[in-house]
PDB file of C-alpha atoms in Angstrom:
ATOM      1  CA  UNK A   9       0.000   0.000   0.000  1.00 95.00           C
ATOM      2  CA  UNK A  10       1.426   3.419  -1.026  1.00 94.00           C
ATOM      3  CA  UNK A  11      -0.019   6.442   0.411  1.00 94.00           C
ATOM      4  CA  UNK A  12       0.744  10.191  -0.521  1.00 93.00           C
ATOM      5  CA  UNK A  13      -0.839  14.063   0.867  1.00 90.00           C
ATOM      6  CA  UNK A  14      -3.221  12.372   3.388  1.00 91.00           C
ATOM      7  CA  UNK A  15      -3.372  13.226   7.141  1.00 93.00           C
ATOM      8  CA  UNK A  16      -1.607  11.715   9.443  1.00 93.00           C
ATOM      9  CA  UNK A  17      -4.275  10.092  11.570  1.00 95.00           C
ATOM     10  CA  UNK A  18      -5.359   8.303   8.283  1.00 95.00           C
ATOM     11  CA  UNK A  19      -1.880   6.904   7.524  1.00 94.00           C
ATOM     12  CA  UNK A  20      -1.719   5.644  11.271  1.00 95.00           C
ATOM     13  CA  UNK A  21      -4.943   3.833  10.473  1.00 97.00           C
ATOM     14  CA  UNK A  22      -4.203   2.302   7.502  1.00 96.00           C
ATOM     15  CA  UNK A  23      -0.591   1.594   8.421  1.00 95.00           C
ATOM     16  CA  UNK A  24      -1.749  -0.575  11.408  1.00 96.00           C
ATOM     17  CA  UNK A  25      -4.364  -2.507   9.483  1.00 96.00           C
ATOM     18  CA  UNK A  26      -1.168  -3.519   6.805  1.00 95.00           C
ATOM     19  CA  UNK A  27       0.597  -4.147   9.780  1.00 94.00           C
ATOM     20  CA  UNK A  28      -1.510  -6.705  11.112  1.00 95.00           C
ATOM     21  CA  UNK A  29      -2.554  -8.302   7.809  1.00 95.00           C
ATOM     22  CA  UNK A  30       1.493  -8.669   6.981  1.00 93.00           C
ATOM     23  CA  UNK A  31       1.021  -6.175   3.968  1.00 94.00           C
ATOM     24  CA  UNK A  32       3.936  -3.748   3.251  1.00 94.00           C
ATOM     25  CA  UNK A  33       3.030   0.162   4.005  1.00 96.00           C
ATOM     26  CA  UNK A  34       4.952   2.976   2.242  1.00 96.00           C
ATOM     27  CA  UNK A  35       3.696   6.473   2.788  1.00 95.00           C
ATOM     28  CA  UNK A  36       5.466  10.509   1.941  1.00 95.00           C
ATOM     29  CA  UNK A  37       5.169  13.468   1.011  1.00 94.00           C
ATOM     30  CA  UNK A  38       6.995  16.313  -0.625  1.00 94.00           C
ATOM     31  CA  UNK A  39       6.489  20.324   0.860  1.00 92.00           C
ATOM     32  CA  UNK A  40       8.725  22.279  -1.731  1.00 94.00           C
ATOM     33  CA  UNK A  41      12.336  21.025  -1.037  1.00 95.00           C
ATOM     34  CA  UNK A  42      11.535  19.091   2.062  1.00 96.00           C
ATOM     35  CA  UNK A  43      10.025  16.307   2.460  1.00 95.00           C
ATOM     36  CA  UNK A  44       9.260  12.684   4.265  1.00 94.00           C
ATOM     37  CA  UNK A  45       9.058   8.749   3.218  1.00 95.00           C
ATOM     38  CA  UNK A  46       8.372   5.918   5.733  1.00 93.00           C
ATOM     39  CA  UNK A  47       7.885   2.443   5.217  1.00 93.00           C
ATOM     40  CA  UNK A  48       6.607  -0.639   7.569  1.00 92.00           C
ATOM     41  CA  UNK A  49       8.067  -3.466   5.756  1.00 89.00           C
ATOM     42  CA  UNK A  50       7.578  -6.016   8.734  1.00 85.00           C
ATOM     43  CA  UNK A  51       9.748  -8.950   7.892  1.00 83.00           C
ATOM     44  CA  UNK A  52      11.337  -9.338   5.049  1.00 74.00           C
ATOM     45  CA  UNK A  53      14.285 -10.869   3.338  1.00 80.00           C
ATOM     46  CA  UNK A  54      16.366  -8.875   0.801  1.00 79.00           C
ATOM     47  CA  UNK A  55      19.646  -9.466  -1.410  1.00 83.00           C
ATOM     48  CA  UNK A  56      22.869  -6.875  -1.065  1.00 84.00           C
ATOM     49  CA  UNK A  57      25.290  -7.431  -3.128  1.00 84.00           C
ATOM     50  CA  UNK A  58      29.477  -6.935  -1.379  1.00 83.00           C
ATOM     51  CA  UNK A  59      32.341  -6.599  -2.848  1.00 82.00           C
ATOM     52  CA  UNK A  60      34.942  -9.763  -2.660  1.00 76.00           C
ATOM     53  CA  UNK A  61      37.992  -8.507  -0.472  1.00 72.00           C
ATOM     54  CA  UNK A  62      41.546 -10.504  -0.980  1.00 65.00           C
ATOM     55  CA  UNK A  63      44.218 -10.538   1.206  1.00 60.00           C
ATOM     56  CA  UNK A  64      47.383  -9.491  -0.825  1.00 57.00           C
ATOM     57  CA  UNK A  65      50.233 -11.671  -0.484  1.00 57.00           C
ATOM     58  CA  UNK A  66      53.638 -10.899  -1.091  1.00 56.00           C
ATOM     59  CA  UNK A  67      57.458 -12.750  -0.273  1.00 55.00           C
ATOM     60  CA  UNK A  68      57.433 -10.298   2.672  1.00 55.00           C
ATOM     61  CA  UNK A  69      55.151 -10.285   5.382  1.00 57.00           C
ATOM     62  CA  UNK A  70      56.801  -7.706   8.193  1.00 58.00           C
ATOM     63  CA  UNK A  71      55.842  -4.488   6.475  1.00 59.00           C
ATOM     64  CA  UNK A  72      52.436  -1.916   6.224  1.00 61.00           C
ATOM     65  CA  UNK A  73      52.079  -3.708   2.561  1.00 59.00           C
ATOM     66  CA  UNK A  74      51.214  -7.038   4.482  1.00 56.00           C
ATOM     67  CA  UNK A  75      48.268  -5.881   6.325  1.00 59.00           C
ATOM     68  CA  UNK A  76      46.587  -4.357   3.649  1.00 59.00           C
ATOM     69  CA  UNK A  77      43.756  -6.109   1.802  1.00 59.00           C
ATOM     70  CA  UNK A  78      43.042  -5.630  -1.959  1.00 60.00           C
ATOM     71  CA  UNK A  79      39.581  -4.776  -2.989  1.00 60.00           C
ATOM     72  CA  UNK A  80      38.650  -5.929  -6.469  1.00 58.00           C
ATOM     73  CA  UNK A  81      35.376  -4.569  -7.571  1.00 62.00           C
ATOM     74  CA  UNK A  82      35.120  -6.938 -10.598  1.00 72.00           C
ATOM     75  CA  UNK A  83      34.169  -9.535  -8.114  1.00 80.00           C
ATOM     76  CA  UNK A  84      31.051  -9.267  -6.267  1.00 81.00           C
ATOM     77  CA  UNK A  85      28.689 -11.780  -4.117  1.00 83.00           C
ATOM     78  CA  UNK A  86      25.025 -11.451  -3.449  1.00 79.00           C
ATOM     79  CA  UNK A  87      24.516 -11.964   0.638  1.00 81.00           C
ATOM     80  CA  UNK A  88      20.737 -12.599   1.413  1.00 81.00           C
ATOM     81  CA  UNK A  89      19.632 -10.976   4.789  1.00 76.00           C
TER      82      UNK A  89
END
């Protein structure tokens, strides 16, 4: 349910009624440049996807260059939550 420019007792309403019926609530508004969003989502699983991070390896292990981790961004995972 998606709810825009009504008053707030309204949204309370209907935002408890999708609340206990398990139904996801989103509700805003805009007022020139300022403006609001909320949304009751209960439970819910989503996907993010992260970045593989390698430890870099080198012949010498007793310098700043050993505790450093390489980031490649070509290589991601999706981690469910």
């Amino acid at each position: 349910v998606c709810l825009t420019c009504c008053p707030r007792e309204l949204m309370l309403k209907i935002n408890q009624i999708c609340h206990q019926n398990h139904i996801k609530f989103f509700t805003g508004d805009v007022f020139g440049y300022h403006g609001y969003m909320f949304a009751d989502l209960g439970e819910h699983e989503f996907v993010e996807e992260k970045t593989k991070v390698a430890k870099v390896t080198s012949g010498v292990e007793d310098g700043p260059e050993a505790k450093k981790a390489k980031i490649d961004s070509s290589e991601t995972t999706m981690v469910k939550k």
